[in-house]
Amino acid sequence: MMLIECPWCGPRNETEYGYGGEAHVAYPADPNALTDNEWAKFLFYRKNPKGLFAERWVHSAGCRRWFNAVRDTLTYEFKAVYKPGEPQPIATTNAPAQGGTK
Amino acid sequence: MADILPEHPEFLWHNPDPKPSYDAIIVGGGGHGLATAYYLAKNHGMTNIAVLERGWLAGGNMARNTTIIRSNYLWDESAGMYEKSLKLWEQLPEELEYDFLFSQRGVMNLAHTLGDVRESMRRVGANQLNGVDAEWITPEQVKELCPIINIGDDIRYPVMGATYQPRAGIAKHDHVAWAFARKCDEMGVDIIQNCEVTGFIKDGNRVTGVKTNRGTINAGKVALCGAGHSSVLAEQAGFDLPIQSHPLQALVSELHEPVHPTVVMSNHVHVYVSQAHKGELVMGAGIDTYNGYGQRGAFHVIEEQMAAAVELFPIFGRAHVLRTWGGIVDTTMDASPIVSKTPIDQLYVNCGWGTGGFKGTPGAGFTFAHTIANDEPHELNAGFSIERFETGHLIDEHGAAAVAH
C-alpha cells in the first residue's frame, strides 16, 4: 500500500486512487492525417520504462481530480506530483522536464 | 561424518562460458526461452545456440506463476495456439523423460452474473467448434467436482455455473524448466546464467550480436524471451513494443490435506485456486494497476483476493498464508501474446503473454522456434504478430484470460 500525495488533498492511501497510465500523450492534432502506423502508436503504444515515468493518477475516492506524477517504476517511489497544466518538475524517458501542458 | 553425507546431486545442465559466436541467441532463460531452445534444437537442428539468462535459470515468472494449464480461449487464433500447447504438454513428460507432475485435474471458470453466464456459454460453444474440450456445468455439477465450494445463493456473487475443461490442469513449474534445460544441454545448447544483455550490435537493419556483462557475443539470429523486461530489451534494440509491465501477485497457504481436487478460477470475484501436490493452496490475484518492475505489489490486492477465496471456499477461513510474492507480467492491450518477427532483421520477439504465460510455454517455444529458424511465422502464430496493432486484427481475450488487467 503506497501513500500517495494528491496535489489538492494531501497524502492518502493508494486504494483511494485510480491509475491512468502514461502522462502527456496528446490527442493527434489532425487525426485524419495519421497513417495506420501512427494510429497504432497513439492507440496501443505507451512507454514502459524501468525507472522514472511520468504518469497520470485520479483521486477517485477523494476530490476525483486527475493529476500527474513522476514515479520510479522499479522502487515505486513517487518523486513528484503536479497538477494538470503545471510543468513536469523532473525529466523522464517519456517526457522532458517542463514539457507537460496537458 | 563424511561417509553419511548424501551424494552430490547430479547436475542437469553445464554452465559453459559464452562462445564468441552462435547461430542463434535466445535472451531469457525462463520457460519460454528454454522451450524455444529445445524446439530449435529438436525440430530445426539448430544446436549451436545459447540461452542467456540475466539471473538464474527459471527464476523469474517461471518460478512465480500459479502453474495453471488450459486452452479454453475464445478466438480461433488463441484456440490454435493454446490447444497446440496443451497437446504438447500431454506428450512432454515422456518426451523429456521427466515426470514434472503434469496433472490433468480439470479447470473451472466460474460465472457469477448473467453477463458471465452468456460470455461463458459463448466461449464453450467457440471452444467446441475449435476442438477444445469444454462444457458448461451447473452449480450442482460444480459442487460435485469440488465439494468445498459454496454454491449458496445468499452470497454477494453466487456461483451460477461454470465452464469446465477436463483436460486442463497444473504442473510443477520448476521441474518443467529443469526438464527442458536438461534436454537442451544434452543436444548441445549452451545455457549461460548470470549473463545480462546490455545492448545489441547491428549491421544496418540487421542484428548481428549482443553486448553482455560477459562480453560481446555474435549471433546470426537473436530471439527475445524477456517477459516483463521485453520493453527494456526492445528499447535497447531500437524498436517499440505495445507492452505495459505490471506487478502480479500470488500466494500459498500452509500445507493441508487434499481438499481441492481441481482448479477453480473466477473472473468476477477474482481469485484462482488449486492445491499443489505437496498440499499448499495456491492462489493468484489480479495485477496491481500501475506500471512496475519491482516484483512486488500491494497488500490490499492480496486482501481482495483472500476475501473472494473465503467467500467461495468458507473452509479457507482458517488457513494461514505461508508466503506471498510478485512477478512482472508483460501485458498487451488485447490480452494476447506477441510471437513475431520485428522491424529489425533476424531479431524476433516472444512476449505479451501477460498473466498466462506458463500454459503457453511449449506452444510458444514450438511456434517461436519455427519463426526463428524459417524467418517466417508458423501458421499457429501468424496472427500473433506485432502488425496486428496496426492492421486492427486484434485478438481480444480479456474474457478468457481470466486475470483482470
XYZ file of C-alpha atoms in Angstrom:
507
model
C 0.000 0.000 0.000
C 1.524 3.256 -1.123
C 0.912 6.641 0.431
C 0.207 8.933 -2.498
C 0.127 12.699 -2.257
C -2.835 14.262 -4.015
C -1.840 17.831 -5.029
C -5.194 19.067 -3.673
C -5.939 16.789 -0.700
C -2.528 15.731 0.563
C -1.353 12.195 1.358
C -3.942 9.430 1.075
C -3.900 5.631 0.779
C -3.268 4.066 -2.612
C -6.739 2.476 -2.502
C -8.318 5.925 -2.958
C -6.689 6.348 -6.357
C -7.073 5.090 -9.872
C -4.210 4.721 -12.326
C -4.212 6.429 -15.710
C -1.029 5.242 -17.373
C 1.448 7.401 -19.272
C 1.033 11.176 -18.931
C 1.390 13.841 -21.611
C 0.089 11.728 -24.503
C -1.558 14.340 -26.681
C -4.565 13.581 -28.873
C -3.428 13.861 -32.509
C -3.705 17.438 -33.769
C -5.042 16.289 -37.143
C -6.442 12.742 -36.768
C -7.366 12.481 -40.460
C -3.748 12.940 -41.436
C -2.456 9.942 -39.467
C -1.216 6.772 -41.140
C -2.298 3.373 -39.769
C 1.074 3.098 -38.104
C 0.679 6.462 -36.391
C -2.819 5.495 -35.214
C -1.455 2.248 -33.833
C 1.219 4.182 -31.963
C -1.366 6.543 -30.488
C -3.863 3.831 -29.530
C -1.730 0.924 -28.376
C 1.833 2.029 -27.734
C 2.825 3.593 -24.426
C 6.259 3.998 -22.918
C 7.144 1.292 -20.412
C 10.417 2.402 -18.810
C 12.176 0.717 -15.912
C 12.891 3.842 -13.893
C 11.368 7.312 -13.824
C 7.964 7.557 -15.507
C 5.579 10.492 -15.893
C 2.099 9.086 -15.374
C -1.471 10.036 -14.500
C -3.449 9.259 -11.370
C -7.005 10.147 -10.333
C -8.135 10.652 -6.738
C -11.320 8.623 -7.253
C -12.374 8.304 -3.608
C -11.388 11.884 -2.756
C -11.592 15.031 -4.827
C -11.992 12.966 -8.042
C -9.478 15.131 -9.849
C -6.707 13.955 -12.172
C -3.083 14.848 -11.632
C 0.354 13.853 -12.873
C 3.202 12.180 -11.049
C 6.795 11.206 -11.647
C 7.357 7.771 -10.108
C 10.143 5.230 -10.224
C 8.687 2.023 -11.678
C 11.381 -0.103 -10.053
C 11.203 1.186 -6.480
C 7.620 2.540 -6.831
C 8.793 5.747 -5.100
C 6.930 8.935 -6.017
C 9.425 11.653 -6.911
C 6.930 14.436 -7.603
C 3.230 15.129 -8.103
C 1.934 18.073 -10.114
C -1.391 19.428 -11.290
C -2.531 19.345 -14.906
C -1.045 22.339 -16.689
C 1.867 22.613 -14.322
C 5.316 21.909 -15.757
C 6.794 18.476 -15.212
C 9.380 19.036 -12.488
C 11.692 16.076 -13.239
C 12.725 14.753 -16.645
C 11.694 11.185 -17.542
C 12.246 8.993 -20.566
C 8.674 9.551 -21.720
C 8.618 13.338 -21.277
C 11.190 16.071 -20.715
C 11.065 18.333 -17.686
C 8.904 21.397 -18.295
C 7.327 19.501 -21.187
C 3.847 18.869 -19.871
C 0.889 21.037 -20.732
C -1.942 18.531 -20.597
C 30.837 -37.563 9.294
C 31.845 -37.525 5.670
C 30.631 -41.028 4.967
C 26.982 -40.243 5.784
C 26.735 -37.172 3.577
C 24.398 -37.696 0.625
C 25.869 -37.976 -2.824
C 26.339 -34.742 -4.648
C 23.247 -34.141 -6.774
C 23.541 -34.833 -10.460
C 23.676 -31.623 -12.465
C 21.018 -31.350 -15.140
C 22.994 -28.915 -17.278
C 26.517 -27.495 -17.551
C 27.462 -23.877 -17.023
C 29.684 -23.091 -20.012
C 31.342 -19.761 -20.685
C 29.871 -17.992 -23.677
C 31.456 -18.771 -27.039
C 32.369 -15.809 -29.291
C 29.583 -16.660 -31.719
C 26.389 -18.678 -32.096
C 23.896 -19.361 -34.880
C 21.182 -18.053 -32.591
C 20.957 -16.460 -29.181
C 17.866 -16.590 -27.013
C 17.656 -13.792 -24.470
C 15.876 -15.008 -21.351
C 16.308 -18.355 -19.585
C 12.775 -18.826 -18.345
C 10.297 -21.412 -19.506
C 9.685 -19.791 -22.882
C 13.379 -19.265 -23.622
C 14.221 -22.863 -22.729
C 11.269 -24.268 -24.682
C 12.302 -22.185 -27.691
C 15.862 -23.514 -27.465
C 14.544 -27.060 -27.092
C 12.380 -26.901 -30.227
C 15.080 -25.044 -32.195
C 17.465 -27.906 -31.479
C 14.959 -30.751 -31.786
C 12.742 -29.637 -34.688
C 15.093 -27.429 -36.659
C 18.508 -28.932 -35.985
C 19.936 -25.687 -34.623
C 22.219 -26.777 -31.791
C 24.918 -24.094 -32.000
C 22.721 -21.812 -29.913
C 22.799 -20.247 -26.471
C 20.236 -19.213 -23.884
C 21.392 -16.117 -21.981
C 19.859 -15.597 -18.549
C 20.370 -12.411 -16.562
C 19.859 -14.098 -13.184
C 19.454 -17.802 -12.544
C 17.617 -20.290 -14.693
C 13.823 -20.021 -14.497
C 13.971 -17.567 -11.585
C 11.509 -15.021 -12.974
C 7.886 -15.677 -13.804
C 8.633 -19.363 -14.355
C 9.206 -19.604 -10.596
C 6.295 -17.340 -9.659
C 3.251 -18.484 -11.618
C 0.284 -20.478 -10.330
C 1.043 -23.362 -12.768
C -2.379 -23.481 -14.427
C -2.574 -25.081 -17.874
C -5.697 -24.823 -20.076
C -6.692 -23.940 -23.619
C -10.295 -22.693 -23.343
C -9.731 -19.358 -25.093
C -12.337 -17.665 -27.287
C -10.865 -16.833 -30.668
C -9.617 -19.195 -33.391
C -6.026 -17.930 -33.197
C -5.918 -18.468 -29.434
C -7.600 -21.861 -29.585
C -4.988 -22.904 -32.143
C -2.052 -21.673 -30.087
C -3.182 -22.769 -26.616
C -4.610 -26.120 -27.754
C -1.345 -26.904 -29.540
C 0.388 -26.031 -26.304
C -1.895 -28.329 -24.289
C -1.308 -31.197 -26.741
C 2.445 -30.664 -26.344
C 2.056 -30.663 -22.547
C 0.328 -34.050 -22.855
C 3.350 -35.611 -24.549
C 6.185 -33.707 -22.855
C 6.671 -35.768 -19.676
C 7.505 -38.790 -21.834
C 9.389 -36.819 -24.476
C 11.549 -35.006 -21.916
C 11.856 -38.165 -19.797
C 10.984 -36.185 -16.712
C 7.888 -36.536 -14.564
C 7.092 -32.924 -13.769
C 3.754 -33.833 -12.168
C 1.509 -32.741 -15.028
C -1.918 -33.383 -13.561
C -4.988 -33.051 -15.796
C -7.391 -32.398 -12.957
C -9.617 -30.007 -14.905
C -10.170 -26.265 -14.706
C -13.435 -24.477 -13.957
C -14.066 -20.841 -14.819
C -16.961 -19.725 -12.627
C -19.790 -17.462 -13.756
C -21.321 -15.132 -11.155
C -23.546 -12.844 -13.210
C -25.858 -13.192 -16.209
C -23.186 -11.441 -18.250
C -20.653 -14.053 -17.113
C -23.098 -16.844 -17.991
C -23.620 -15.553 -21.512
C -19.921 -14.945 -22.100
C -19.044 -18.386 -20.716
C -21.617 -20.227 -22.836
C -20.431 -18.389 -25.920
C -16.868 -19.392 -25.124
C -17.860 -23.049 -24.563
C -19.537 -23.029 -27.991
C -16.461 -21.487 -29.613
C -14.196 -23.994 -27.853
C -16.238 -26.972 -29.036
C -16.162 -25.719 -32.635
C -12.378 -25.441 -32.321
C -11.960 -28.965 -30.930
C -11.173 -27.798 -27.395
C -12.806 -29.951 -24.699
C -15.137 -27.588 -22.876
C -18.557 -27.865 -21.380
C -20.999 -25.735 -19.450
C -21.749 -27.115 -15.977
C -24.442 -26.187 -13.446
C -23.770 -25.073 -9.861
C -24.673 -28.596 -8.688
C -22.080 -30.087 -11.045
C -19.571 -27.517 -9.793
C -20.242 -28.732 -6.264
C -19.912 -32.353 -7.334
C -16.469 -31.714 -8.852
C -15.283 -29.500 -6.000
C -17.274 -30.269 -2.817
C -15.728 -27.490 -0.685
C -17.107 -24.712 -2.869
C -20.024 -22.632 -1.607
C -22.821 -22.613 -4.191
C -25.367 -20.979 -1.874
C -27.456 -18.214 -3.421
C -27.135 -15.993 -0.357
C -23.669 -14.647 -1.122
C -22.880 -11.440 -2.958
C -21.778 -13.197 -6.145
C -23.381 -16.656 -6.176
C -21.995 -19.371 -8.444
C -24.350 -19.516 -11.450
C -22.427 -22.207 -13.283
C -19.014 -22.633 -14.859
C -17.128 -23.595 -17.948
C -15.177 -26.794 -17.398
C -12.195 -28.131 -19.318
C -11.376 -31.650 -18.081
C -8.002 -31.884 -19.889
C -6.721 -28.724 -18.216
C -4.675 -28.897 -15.032
C -1.412 -27.991 -13.339
C 2.264 -28.981 -13.466
C 5.309 -28.462 -11.272
C 6.744 -25.329 -12.846
C 10.382 -25.536 -11.699
C 10.630 -29.123 -12.882
C 9.275 -28.152 -16.292
C 12.137 -25.689 -16.683
C 14.694 -28.203 -15.462
C 13.326 -30.858 -17.827
C 13.689 -28.536 -20.815
C 17.133 -27.368 -19.644
C 18.462 -30.913 -19.324
C 17.318 -31.873 -22.821
C 18.677 -28.628 -24.280
C 22.020 -29.292 -22.632
C 22.086 -32.857 -23.965
C 21.540 -31.548 -27.500
C 24.452 -29.116 -27.160
C 22.662 -25.882 -26.300
C 24.726 -23.563 -24.075
C 22.763 -22.385 -21.056
C 24.558 -19.335 -19.682
C 23.371 -17.867 -16.401
C 24.342 -14.532 -14.842
C 24.719 -13.136 -18.340
C 22.782 -9.909 -18.810
C 22.215 -8.463 -22.260
C 23.040 -4.746 -22.163
C 22.830 -3.861 -25.849
C 22.532 -5.111 -29.401
C 25.024 -4.987 -32.265
C 23.568 -4.182 -35.639
C 24.813 -4.023 -39.195
C 22.395 -1.667 -40.910
C 18.955 -3.013 -40.051
C 20.223 -6.483 -39.204
C 21.103 -7.678 -35.722
C 24.496 -9.401 -35.575
C 25.079 -9.923 -31.886
C 24.545 -8.829 -28.311
C 26.596 -6.994 -25.736
C 26.548 -8.592 -22.318
C 28.179 -8.211 -18.930
C 30.319 -11.199 -20.009
C 31.461 -9.663 -23.271
C 30.218 -9.355 -26.812
C 28.634 -12.412 -28.414
C 27.978 -12.579 -32.149
C 24.858 -14.244 -33.400
C 23.161 -14.999 -36.705
C 19.789 -14.567 -35.092
C 18.625 -13.106 -31.777
C 15.339 -14.060 -30.115
C 13.860 -12.166 -27.175
C 12.029 -14.081 -24.421
C 12.297 -11.353 -21.803
C 8.732 -11.426 -20.385
C 8.341 -8.446 -18.034
C 11.568 -6.873 -19.314
C 10.649 -7.139 -23.013
C 10.186 -3.370 -23.356
C 13.637 -2.750 -21.886
C 15.231 -5.154 -24.391
C 13.236 -3.742 -27.317
C 14.315 -0.229 -26.463
C 17.956 -1.330 -26.428
C 17.430 -2.984 -29.806
C 15.729 0.096 -31.219
C 12.076 -0.791 -31.736
C 8.810 -0.263 -29.841
C 6.535 -2.847 -28.254
C 2.899 -2.261 -27.238
C 3.612 -3.688 -23.787
C 2.974 -2.445 -20.267
C 4.703 -4.219 -17.369
C 2.723 -4.723 -14.172
C 3.254 -6.469 -10.847
C 1.181 -9.650 -10.446
C 0.957 -11.342 -7.066
C 0.241 -14.857 -5.874
C 0.430 -16.708 -2.576
C 0.374 -20.120 -0.970
C -1.102 -21.360 2.297
C 0.447 -23.788 4.718
C 0.273 -27.442 3.746
C -3.138 -29.079 4.088
C -4.717 -32.460 3.499
C -6.048 -32.768 -0.047
C -9.309 -30.801 -0.077
C -9.322 -29.195 -3.515
C -9.353 -31.753 -6.348
C -9.455 -29.415 -9.357
C -8.606 -25.833 -10.376
C -11.176 -23.086 -9.820
C -10.891 -19.683 -11.450
C -13.247 -16.774 -11.043
C -13.042 -13.764 -13.259
C -15.663 -11.811 -11.434
C -14.740 -12.010 -7.757
C -11.193 -12.525 -8.906
C -9.236 -15.388 -7.488
C -7.872 -18.631 -8.895
C -7.151 -21.590 -6.683
C -5.628 -25.026 -6.898
C -3.893 -27.290 -4.427
C -0.307 -28.231 -5.128
C 0.773 -31.861 -4.851
C 2.578 -31.058 -1.610
C -0.623 -29.629 -0.118
C -0.339 -25.848 -0.313
C -3.357 -23.966 -1.583
C -2.026 -21.884 -4.479
C -3.917 -18.678 -5.227
C -3.393 -15.890 -7.703
C -4.546 -12.278 -7.660
C -5.205 -9.638 -10.282
C -2.451 -7.282 -11.365
C -1.528 -4.188 -9.402
C -2.839 -1.379 -11.586
C 0.305 0.712 -12.037
C 3.320 0.002 -14.237
C 6.004 -1.674 -12.186
C 9.210 -3.656 -12.407
C 9.564 -4.209 -8.655
C 8.409 -7.862 -8.439
C 6.162 -6.895 -5.547
C 2.711 -5.448 -5.124
C 0.361 -4.027 -2.541
C -1.252 -5.894 0.311
C -4.761 -4.633 -0.422
C -4.683 -6.641 -3.654
C -3.965 -9.790 -1.618
C -6.738 -8.812 0.796
C -9.315 -8.588 -2.003
C -8.173 -11.906 -3.397
C -8.489 -13.540 0.037
C -11.967 -12.102 0.514
C -13.045 -13.734 -2.737
C -11.388 -17.018 -1.829
C -13.003 -17.209 1.601
C -16.441 -16.425 0.214
C -16.117 -19.193 -2.376
C -14.376 -21.643 -0.033
C -15.541 -20.981 3.554
C -13.151 -23.616 4.973
C -10.206 -21.475 3.853
C -11.164 -19.049 6.616
C -8.822 -20.841 8.977
C -5.964 -21.427 6.565
C -2.817 -19.382 7.089
C -0.835 -17.671 4.390
C 2.650 -19.131 4.151
C 4.138 -16.646 1.709
C 3.194 -14.124 -0.947
C 5.271 -12.919 -3.875
C 5.079 -10.937 -7.072
C 6.361 -11.143 -10.617
C 6.358 -8.722 -13.544
C 3.900 -9.501 -16.298
C 4.086 -8.047 -19.797
C 0.531 -7.140 -20.784
C -0.825 -6.130 -24.188
C -3.982 -4.164 -24.937
C -5.790 -7.244 -26.285
C -4.592 -9.713 -23.615
C -2.923 -11.863 -26.289
C 0.764 -12.554 -26.789
C 3.158 -11.355 -29.484
C 5.162 -14.140 -31.152
C 6.608 -12.343 -34.087
C 9.308 -11.038 -36.327
C 10.356 -7.468 -35.520
C 11.160 -4.398 -37.631
C 14.827 -5.436 -37.278
C 16.133 -8.258 -39.485
C 16.977 -11.563 -37.771
C 15.590 -10.258 -34.478
C 12.485 -11.987 -33.124
C 10.278 -11.366 -30.125
C 8.092 -13.564 -27.936
C 6.324 -11.509 -25.275
C 2.991 -10.129 -24.116
C 1.881 -13.390 -22.508
C 0.840 -11.238 -19.580
C -0.791 -13.152 -16.782
C -0.965 -16.501 -18.607
C 2.422 -17.437 -19.988
C 3.050 -20.685 -18.139
C 0.387 -22.666 -20.003
C 1.780 -21.344 -23.260
C 5.353 -22.483 -22.591
C 5.510 -25.396 -25.079
C 3.290 -23.694 -27.668
C 5.341 -20.507 -27.547
C 8.575 -22.464 -27.835
C 7.257 -24.580 -30.719
C 5.954 -21.676 -32.814
C 8.716 -19.224 -31.894
C 11.412 -21.746 -32.834
C 9.705 -22.191 -36.210
C 9.596 -18.408 -36.681
C 13.297 -18.064 -35.844
C 14.504 -20.994 -37.944
C 12.482 -20.097 -41.061
C 12.350 -16.311 -40.679
C 8.610 -16.812 -41.155
C 5.884 -17.412 -38.572
C 4.258 -20.817 -38.144
C 0.574 -20.798 -39.123
C -0.294 -21.012 -35.414
C 1.454 -17.755 -34.501
C 0.903 -15.809 -37.732
C -1.984 -13.932 -36.098
C 0.148 -13.023 -33.071
C 2.340 -10.573 -34.983
C 3.217 -7.054 -33.869
C 1.474 -5.782 -37.023
C -1.944 -6.711 -35.668
C -1.972 -3.493 -33.657
C -1.609 -1.606 -36.928
C -3.970 -3.671 -39.085
C -6.602 -3.855 -36.358
C -6.740 -7.671 -36.313
C -6.653 -7.747 -32.532
C -7.251 -10.988 -30.632
C -9.307 -9.809 -27.675
C -9.006 -12.393 -24.921
C -9.859 -10.271 -21.894
C -12.757 -12.638 -21.167
C -10.796 -15.867 -21.399
C -7.588 -14.504 -19.885
C -9.392 -14.667 -16.541
C -6.959 -12.366 -14.776
C -8.010 -8.733 -14.577
C -5.725 -6.367 -16.416
